[in-house]
mmCIF file of C-alpha atoms in Angstrom:
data_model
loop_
_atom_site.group_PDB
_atom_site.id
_atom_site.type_symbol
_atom_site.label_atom_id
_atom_site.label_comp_id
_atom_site.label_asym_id
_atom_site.label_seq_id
_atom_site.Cartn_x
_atom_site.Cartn_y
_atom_site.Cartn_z
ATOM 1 C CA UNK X 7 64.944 98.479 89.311
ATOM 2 C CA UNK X 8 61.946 95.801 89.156
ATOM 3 C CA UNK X 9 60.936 94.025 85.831
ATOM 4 C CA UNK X 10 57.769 95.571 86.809
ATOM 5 C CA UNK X 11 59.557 99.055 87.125
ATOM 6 C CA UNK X 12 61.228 98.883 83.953
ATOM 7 C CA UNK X 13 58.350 97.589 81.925
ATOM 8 C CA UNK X 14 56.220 100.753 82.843
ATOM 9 C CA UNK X 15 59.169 103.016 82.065
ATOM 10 C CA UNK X 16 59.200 101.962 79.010
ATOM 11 C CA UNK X 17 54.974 102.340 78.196
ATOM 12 C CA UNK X 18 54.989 105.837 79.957
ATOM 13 C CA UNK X 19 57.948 106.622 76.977
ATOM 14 C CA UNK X 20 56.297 104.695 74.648
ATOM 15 C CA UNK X 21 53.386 107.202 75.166
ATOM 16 C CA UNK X 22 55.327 110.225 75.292
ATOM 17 C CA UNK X 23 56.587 109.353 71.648
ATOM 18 C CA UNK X 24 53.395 108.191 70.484
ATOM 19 C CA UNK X 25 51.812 111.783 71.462
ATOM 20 C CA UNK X 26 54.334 113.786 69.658
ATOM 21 C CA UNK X 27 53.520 111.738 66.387
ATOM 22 C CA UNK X 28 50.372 111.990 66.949
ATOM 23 C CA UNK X 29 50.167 115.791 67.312
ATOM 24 C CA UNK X 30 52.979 116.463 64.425
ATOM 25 C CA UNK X 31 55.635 117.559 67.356
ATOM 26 C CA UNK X 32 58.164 114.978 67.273
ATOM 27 C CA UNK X 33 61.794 116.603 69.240
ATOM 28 C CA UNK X 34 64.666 115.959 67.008
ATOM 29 C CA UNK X 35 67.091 113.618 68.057
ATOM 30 C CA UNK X 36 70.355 115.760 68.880
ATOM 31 C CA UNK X 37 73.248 113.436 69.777
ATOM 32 C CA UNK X 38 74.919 113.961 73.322
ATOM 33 C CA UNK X 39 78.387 115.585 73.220
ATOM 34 C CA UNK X 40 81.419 113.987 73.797
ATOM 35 C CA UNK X 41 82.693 114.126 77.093
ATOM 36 C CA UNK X 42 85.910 116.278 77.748
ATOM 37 C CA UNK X 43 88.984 113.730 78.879
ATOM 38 C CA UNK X 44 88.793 115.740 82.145
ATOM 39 C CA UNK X 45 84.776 115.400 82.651
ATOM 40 C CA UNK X 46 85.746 111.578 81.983
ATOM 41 C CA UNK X 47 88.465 111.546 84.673
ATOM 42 C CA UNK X 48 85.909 113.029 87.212
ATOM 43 C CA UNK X 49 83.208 110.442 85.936
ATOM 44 C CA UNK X 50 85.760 107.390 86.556
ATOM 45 C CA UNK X 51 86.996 109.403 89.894
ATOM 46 C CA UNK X 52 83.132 109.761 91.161
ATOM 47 C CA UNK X 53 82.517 106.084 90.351
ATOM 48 C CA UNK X 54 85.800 104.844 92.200
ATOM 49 C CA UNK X 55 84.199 106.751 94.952
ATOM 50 C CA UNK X 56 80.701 105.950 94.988
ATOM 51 C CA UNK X 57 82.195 101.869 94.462
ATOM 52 C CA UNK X 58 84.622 102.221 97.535
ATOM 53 C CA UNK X 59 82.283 103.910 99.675
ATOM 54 C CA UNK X 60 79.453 100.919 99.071
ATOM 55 C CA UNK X 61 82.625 98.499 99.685
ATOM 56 C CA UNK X 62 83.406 98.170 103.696
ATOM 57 C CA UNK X 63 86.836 98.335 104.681
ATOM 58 C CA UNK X 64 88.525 95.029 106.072
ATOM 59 C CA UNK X 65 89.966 97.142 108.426
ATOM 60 C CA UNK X 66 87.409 99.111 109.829
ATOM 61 C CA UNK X 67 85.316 97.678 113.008
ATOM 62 C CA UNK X 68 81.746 96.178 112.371
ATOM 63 C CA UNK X 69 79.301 97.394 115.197
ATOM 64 C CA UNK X 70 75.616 96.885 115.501
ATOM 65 C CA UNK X 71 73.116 96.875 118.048
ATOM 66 C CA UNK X 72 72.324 94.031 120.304
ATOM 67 C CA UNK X 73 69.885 93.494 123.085
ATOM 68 C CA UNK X 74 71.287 91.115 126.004
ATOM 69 C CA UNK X 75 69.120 88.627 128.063
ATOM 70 C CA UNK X 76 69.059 91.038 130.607
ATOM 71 C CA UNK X 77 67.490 93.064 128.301
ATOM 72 C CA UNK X 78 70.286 96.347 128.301
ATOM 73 C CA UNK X 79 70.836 97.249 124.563
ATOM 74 C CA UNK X 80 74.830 97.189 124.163
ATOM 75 C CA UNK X 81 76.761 97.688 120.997
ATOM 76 C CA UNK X 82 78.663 94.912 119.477
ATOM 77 C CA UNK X 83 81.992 95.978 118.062
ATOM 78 C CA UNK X 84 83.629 93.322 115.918
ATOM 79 C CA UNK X 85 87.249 94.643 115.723
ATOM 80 C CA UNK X 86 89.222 92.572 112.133
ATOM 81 C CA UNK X 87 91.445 90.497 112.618
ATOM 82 C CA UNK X 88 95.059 91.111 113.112
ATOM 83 C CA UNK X 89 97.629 88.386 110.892
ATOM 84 C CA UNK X 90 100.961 87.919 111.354
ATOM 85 C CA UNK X 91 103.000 88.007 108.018
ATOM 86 C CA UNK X 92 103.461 84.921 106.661
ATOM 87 C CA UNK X 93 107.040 83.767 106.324
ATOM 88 C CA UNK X 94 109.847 84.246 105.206
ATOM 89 C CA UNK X 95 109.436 87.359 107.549
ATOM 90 C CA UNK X 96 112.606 89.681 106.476
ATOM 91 C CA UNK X 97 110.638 91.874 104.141
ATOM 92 C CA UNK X 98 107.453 92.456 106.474
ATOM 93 C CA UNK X 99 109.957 93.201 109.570
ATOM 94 C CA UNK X 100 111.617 95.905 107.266
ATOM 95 C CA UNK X 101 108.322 97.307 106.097
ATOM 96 C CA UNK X 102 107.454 97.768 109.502
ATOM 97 C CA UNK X 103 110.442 98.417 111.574
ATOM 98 C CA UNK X 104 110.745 101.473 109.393
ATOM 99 C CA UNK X 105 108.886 103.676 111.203
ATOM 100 C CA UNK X 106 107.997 101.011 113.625
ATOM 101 C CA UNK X 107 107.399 104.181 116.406
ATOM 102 C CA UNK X 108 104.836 106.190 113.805
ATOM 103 C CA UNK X 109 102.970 103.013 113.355
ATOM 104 C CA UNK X 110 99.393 102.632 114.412
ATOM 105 C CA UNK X 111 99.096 99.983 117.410
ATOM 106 C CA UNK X 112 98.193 97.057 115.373
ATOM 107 C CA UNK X 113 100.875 97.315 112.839
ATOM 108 C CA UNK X 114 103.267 97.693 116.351
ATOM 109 C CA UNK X 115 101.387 94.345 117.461
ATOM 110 C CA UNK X 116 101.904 92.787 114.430
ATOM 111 C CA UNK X 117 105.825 93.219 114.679
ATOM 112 C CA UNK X 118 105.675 92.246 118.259
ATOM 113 C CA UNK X 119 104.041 89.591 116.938
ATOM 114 C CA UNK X 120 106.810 88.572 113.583
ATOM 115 C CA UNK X 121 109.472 88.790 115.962
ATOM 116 C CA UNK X 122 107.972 86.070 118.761
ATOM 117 C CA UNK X 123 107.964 83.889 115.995
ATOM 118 C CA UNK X 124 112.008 84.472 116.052
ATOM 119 C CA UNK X 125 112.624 84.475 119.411
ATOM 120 C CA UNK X 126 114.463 81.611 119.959
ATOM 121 C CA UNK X 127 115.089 80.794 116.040
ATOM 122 C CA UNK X 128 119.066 80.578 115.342
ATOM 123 C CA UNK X 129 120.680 83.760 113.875
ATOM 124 C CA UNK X 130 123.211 81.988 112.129
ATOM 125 C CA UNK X 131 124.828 78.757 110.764
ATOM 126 C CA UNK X 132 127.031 78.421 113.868
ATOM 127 C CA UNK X 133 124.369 78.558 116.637
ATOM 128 C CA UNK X 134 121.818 76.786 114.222
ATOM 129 C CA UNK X 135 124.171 73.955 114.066
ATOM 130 C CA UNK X 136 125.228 74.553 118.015
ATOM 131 C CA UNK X 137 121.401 73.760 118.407
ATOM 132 C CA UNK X 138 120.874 70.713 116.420
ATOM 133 C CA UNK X 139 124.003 69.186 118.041
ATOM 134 C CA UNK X 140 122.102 69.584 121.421
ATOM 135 C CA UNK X 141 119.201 68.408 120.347
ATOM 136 C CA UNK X 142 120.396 64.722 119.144
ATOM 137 C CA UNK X 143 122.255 64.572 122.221
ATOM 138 C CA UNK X 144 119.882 65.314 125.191
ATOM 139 C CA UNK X 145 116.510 65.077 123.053
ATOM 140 C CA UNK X 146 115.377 68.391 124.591
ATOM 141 C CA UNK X 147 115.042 71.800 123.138
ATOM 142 C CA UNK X 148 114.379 74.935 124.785
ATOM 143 C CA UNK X 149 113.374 72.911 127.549
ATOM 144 C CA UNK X 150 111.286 70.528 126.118
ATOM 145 C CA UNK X 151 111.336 66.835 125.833
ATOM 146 C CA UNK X 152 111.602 65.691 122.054
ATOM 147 C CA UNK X 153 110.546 62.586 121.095
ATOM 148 C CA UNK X 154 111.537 62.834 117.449
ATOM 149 C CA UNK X 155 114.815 64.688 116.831
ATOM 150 C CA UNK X 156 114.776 64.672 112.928
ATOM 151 C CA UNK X 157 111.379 66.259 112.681
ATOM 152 C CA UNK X 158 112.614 68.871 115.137
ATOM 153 C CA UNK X 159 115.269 69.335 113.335
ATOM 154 C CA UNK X 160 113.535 70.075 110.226
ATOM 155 C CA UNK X 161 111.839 72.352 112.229
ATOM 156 C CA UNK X 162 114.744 74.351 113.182
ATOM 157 C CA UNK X 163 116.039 74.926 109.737
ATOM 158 C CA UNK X 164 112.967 75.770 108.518
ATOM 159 C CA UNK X 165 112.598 78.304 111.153
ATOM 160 C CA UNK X 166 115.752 79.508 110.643
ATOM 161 C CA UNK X 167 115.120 79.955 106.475
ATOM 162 C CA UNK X 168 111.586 81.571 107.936
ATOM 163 C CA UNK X 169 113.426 84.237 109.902
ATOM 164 C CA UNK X 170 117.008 85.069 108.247
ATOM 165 C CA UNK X 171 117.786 88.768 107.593
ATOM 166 C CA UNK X 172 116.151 89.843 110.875
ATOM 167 C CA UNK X 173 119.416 90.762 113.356
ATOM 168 C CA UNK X 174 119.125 88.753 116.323
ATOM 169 C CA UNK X 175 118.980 91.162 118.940
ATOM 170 C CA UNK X 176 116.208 92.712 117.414
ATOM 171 C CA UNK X 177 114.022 89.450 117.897
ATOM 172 C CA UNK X 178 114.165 89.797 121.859
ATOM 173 C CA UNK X 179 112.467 92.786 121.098
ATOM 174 C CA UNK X 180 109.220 91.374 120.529
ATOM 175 C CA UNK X 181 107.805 92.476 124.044
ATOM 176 C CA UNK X 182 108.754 95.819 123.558
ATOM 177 C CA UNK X 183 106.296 96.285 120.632
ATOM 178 C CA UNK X 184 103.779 94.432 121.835
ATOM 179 C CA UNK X 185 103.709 96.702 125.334
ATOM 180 C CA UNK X 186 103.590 99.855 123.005
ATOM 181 C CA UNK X 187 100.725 98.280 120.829
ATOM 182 C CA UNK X 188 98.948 97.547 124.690
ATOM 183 C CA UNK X 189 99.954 101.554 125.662
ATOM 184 C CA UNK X 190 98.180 102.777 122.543
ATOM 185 C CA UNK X 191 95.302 100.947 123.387
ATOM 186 C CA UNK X 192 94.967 98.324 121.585
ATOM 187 C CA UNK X 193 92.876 95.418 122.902
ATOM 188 C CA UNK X 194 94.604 92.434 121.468
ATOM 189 C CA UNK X 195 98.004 93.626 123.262
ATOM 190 C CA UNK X 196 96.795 94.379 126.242
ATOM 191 C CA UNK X 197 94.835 91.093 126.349
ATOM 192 C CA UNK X 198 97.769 88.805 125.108
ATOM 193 C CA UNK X 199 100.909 90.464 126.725
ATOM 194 C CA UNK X 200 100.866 88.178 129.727
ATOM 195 C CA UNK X 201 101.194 84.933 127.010
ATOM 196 C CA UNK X 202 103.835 86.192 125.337
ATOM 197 C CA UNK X 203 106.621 86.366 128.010
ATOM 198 C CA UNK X 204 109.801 87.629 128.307
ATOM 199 C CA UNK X 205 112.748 85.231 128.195
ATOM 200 C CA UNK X 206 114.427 84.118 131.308
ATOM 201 C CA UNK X 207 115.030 81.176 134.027
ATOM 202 C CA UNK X 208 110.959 80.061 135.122
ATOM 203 C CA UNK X 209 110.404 78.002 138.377
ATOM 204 C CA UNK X 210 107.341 75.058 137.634
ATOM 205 C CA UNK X 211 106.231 75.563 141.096
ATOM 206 C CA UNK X 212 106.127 78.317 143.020
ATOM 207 C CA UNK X 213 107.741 76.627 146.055
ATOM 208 C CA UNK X 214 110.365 76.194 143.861
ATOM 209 C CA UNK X 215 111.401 79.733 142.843
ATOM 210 C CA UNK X 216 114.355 81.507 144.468
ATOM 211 C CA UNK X 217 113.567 84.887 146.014
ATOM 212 C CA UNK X 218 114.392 86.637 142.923
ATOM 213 C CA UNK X 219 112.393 84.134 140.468
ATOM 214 C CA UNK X 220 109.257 84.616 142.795
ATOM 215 C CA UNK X 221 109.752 88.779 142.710
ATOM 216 C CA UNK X 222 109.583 88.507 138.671
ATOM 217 C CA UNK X 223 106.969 86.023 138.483
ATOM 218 C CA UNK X 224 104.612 88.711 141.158
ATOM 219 C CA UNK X 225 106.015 92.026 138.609
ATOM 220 C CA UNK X 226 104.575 89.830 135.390
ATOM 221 C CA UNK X 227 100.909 89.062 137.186
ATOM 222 C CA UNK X 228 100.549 92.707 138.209
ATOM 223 C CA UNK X 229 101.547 93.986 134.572
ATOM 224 C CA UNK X 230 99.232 91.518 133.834
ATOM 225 C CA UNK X 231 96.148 92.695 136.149
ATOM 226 C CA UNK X 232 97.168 96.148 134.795
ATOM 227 C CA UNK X 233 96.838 95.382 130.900
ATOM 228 C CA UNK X 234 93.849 92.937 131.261
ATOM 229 C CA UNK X 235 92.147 95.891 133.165
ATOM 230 C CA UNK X 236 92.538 98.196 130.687
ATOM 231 C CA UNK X 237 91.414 96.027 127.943
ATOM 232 C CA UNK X 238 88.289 95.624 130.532
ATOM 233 C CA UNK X 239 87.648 99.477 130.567
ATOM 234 C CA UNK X 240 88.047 100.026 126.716
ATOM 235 C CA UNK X 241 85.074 97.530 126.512
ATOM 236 C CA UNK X 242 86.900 93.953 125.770
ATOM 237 C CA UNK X 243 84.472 91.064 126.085
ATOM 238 C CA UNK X 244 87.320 88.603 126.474
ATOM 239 C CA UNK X 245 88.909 90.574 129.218
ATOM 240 C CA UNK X 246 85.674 89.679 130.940
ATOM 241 C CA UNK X 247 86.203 86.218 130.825
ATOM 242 C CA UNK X 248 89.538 86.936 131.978
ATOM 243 C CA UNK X 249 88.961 88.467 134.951
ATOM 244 C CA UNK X 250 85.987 86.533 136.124
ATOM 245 C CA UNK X 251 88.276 83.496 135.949
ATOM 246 C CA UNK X 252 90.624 85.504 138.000
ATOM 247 C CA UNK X 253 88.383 86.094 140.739
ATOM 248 C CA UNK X 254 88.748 81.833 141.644
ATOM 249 C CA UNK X 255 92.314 81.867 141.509
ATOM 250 C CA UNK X 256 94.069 83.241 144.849
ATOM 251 C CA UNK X 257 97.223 83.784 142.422
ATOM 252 C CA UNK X 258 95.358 86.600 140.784
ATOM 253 C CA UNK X 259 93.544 88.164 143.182
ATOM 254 C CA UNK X 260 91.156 87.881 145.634
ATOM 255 C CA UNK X 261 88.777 84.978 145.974
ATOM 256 C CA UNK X 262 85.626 86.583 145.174
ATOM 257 C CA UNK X 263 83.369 84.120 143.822
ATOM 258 C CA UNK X 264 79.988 87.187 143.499
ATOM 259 C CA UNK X 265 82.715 89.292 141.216
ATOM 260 C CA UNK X 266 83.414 85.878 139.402
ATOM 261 C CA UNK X 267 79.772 85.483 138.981
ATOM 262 C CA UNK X 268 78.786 88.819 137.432
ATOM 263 C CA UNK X 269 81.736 88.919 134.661
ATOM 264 C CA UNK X 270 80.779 85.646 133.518
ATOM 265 C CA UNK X 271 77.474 86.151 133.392
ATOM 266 C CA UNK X 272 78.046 89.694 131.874
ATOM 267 C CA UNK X 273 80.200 87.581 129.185
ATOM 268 C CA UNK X 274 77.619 84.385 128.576
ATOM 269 C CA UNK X 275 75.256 86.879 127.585
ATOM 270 C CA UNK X 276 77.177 89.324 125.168
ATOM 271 C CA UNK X 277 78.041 86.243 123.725
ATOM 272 C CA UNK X 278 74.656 85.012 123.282
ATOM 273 C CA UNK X 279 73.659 88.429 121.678
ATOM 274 C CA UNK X 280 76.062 88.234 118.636
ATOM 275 C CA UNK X 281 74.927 85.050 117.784
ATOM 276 C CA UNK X 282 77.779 82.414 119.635
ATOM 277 C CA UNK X 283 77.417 79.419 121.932
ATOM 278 C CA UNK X 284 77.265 80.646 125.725
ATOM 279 C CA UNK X 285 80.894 78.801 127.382
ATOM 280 C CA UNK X 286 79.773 79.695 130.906
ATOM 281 C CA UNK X 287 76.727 77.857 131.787
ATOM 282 C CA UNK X 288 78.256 75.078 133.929
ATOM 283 C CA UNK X 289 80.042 77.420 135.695
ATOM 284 C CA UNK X 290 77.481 80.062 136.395
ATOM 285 C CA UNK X 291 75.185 77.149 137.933
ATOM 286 C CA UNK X 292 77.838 76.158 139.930
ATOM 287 C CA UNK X 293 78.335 79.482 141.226
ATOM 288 C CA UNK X 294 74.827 80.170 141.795
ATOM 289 C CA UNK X 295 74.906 77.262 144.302
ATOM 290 C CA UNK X 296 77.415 78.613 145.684
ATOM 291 C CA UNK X 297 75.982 82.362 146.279
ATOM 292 C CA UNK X 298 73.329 83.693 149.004
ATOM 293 C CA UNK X 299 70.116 84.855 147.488
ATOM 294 C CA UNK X 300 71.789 88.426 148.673
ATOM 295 C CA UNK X 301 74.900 87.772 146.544
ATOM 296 C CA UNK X 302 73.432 87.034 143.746
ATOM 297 C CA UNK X 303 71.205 89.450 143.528
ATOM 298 C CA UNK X 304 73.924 91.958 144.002
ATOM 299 C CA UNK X 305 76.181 89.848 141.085
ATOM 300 C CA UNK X 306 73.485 90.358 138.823
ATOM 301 C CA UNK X 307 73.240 93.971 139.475
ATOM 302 C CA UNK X 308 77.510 94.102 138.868
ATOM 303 C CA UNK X 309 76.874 92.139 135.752
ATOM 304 C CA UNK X 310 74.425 94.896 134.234
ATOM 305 C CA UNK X 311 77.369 97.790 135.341
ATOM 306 C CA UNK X 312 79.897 95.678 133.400
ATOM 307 C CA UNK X 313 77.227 95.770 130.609
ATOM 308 C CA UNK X 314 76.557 99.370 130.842
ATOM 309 C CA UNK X 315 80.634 100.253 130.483
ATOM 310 C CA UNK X 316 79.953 103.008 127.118
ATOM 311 C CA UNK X 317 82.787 100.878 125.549
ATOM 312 C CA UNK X 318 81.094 97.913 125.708
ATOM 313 C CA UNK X 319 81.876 95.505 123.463
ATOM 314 C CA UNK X 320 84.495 95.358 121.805
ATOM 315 C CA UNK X 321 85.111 91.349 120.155
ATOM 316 C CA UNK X 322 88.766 90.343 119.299
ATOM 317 C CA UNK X 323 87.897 86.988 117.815
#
């Protein structure tokens, strides 16, 4: 309430008072009655209510409404962020490997998530020493040059203090939850499944890769085409970035340089509506060089479908 407010409150009792004096009617004063200990437990209840409904929930997504250059209205769905647990990690793995399958998605991501920081941790003194012996001796680890073998090595033990009392085959697990966090529908899996890959022998070129190498390497880009396009059709604005990269890379697809167009420009603009720096200008002029007056006109026409997906869009960071 005002100053304002309050300060003719108080002259319109002021009044009231001052006309029952004045006319010999003055109401007695009768004291209110205690409260009853259960009208004071619904009085505390009803306030806990009233205060956690005006709090919002940290977990809950923030959407508004938005209106993009092109001038489509889209909603803007900032989903919270999802932590790992900081270390030492053996009580939050419990807590959620519990009933790890009941879990919602995110709480599946998130042990995905403990156990990648694991993955290749020692599970005991033996190996842990097994691994510092190799370091000092070929100053490499997990294929990796090391150019300071007592700092790594201080990294080892304190990744193997981070991660004790989580059973080591249980760490090479950490795809498996993240795939059923990306099945559920989360966006964060589906979108960061292809970065957290699955251990085994990797070629550096591709002209380098045995038969069998090259087969895996083609099975991990298609489950990664698959999850990325999910995450595109549940609205994720990264996933447009994504894909509109993958249009210039033969790898991924094909070369399609009006598709490549339209994501990016569907992303540069979301991004512009909820208040961020636009990332794709240098790349959008470069493909509107590029582009007939035809193309483009039909990229811009794909870029306000993309922004006219009802799921539309959904920010992970």
């Amino acid at each position: 309430m005002s100053a304002r407010s309050i300060v003719l409150a108080l002259a319109l009792v002021g009044a009231v008072l001052l006309g029952f004096w004045w006319f010999g009617d003055a109401p007695p004063i009768v004291p209110d009655a205690p409260q009853t200990a259960a009208e004071q437990a619904d009085a505390a209840s009803s306030a806990e209510s009233a205060a956690a409904a005006a709090t919002p929930d940290p977990a809950a997504p923030v959407t508004r409404q938005a209106k993009v250059a092109s001038g489509q209205s889209v909603r803007l769905i900032r989903m919270p962020r999802i932590d790992v647990p900081s270390p030492p990690y053996a009580k939050a793995y419990q807590e959620l490997r519990e009933n790890a399958e009941q879990l919602p998605p995110a709480q599946q991501y998130q042990l995905g998530q403990l156990l990648y920081r694991c993955r290749d941790v020692a599970s005991d003194e033996t190996e842990l020493a097994r691994q510092i012996d190799r370091l000092y001796q070929t100053r490499r680890h997990e294929g990796w040059d090391v150019d300071d073998p007592p700092a790594e090595e201080r990294n080892l033990r304190q990744g193997y203090a981070d991660c004790a009392g989580i059973p080591g085959p249980a760490r090479q697990e950490y795809r498996d939850w993240m795939r059923r966090a990306a099945d559920g529908g989360l966006v964060e899996a589906q979108l960061n499944l292809m970065f957290h890959l699955p251990k085994a022998e990797y070629c550096q070129f591709i002209e380098d890769c045995t038969p069998a190498q090259a087969r895996f390497m083609v099975q991990l880009r298609e489950e990664a085409r698959v999850q990325v396009g999910k995450a595109l059709d549940n609205g994720s604005v990264k996933a447009l970035r994504t894909v509109g990269g993958w249009m210039l890379n033969e790898e991924m697809g094909t070369h399609n340089p009006m598709e490549a167009y339209a994501h990016f420009h569907a992303y540069d603009q979301i991004q512009q509506a909820a208040g961020r720096e636009r990332e794709m200008t240098l790349m959008l002029e470069g493909l509107r060089r590029q582009l007939r007056p035809v193309d483009l006109s039909q990229a811009e026409t794909r870029a306000r479908e993309l922004l006219a997906n009802p799921n539309c869009c959904v920010l992970t960071r």
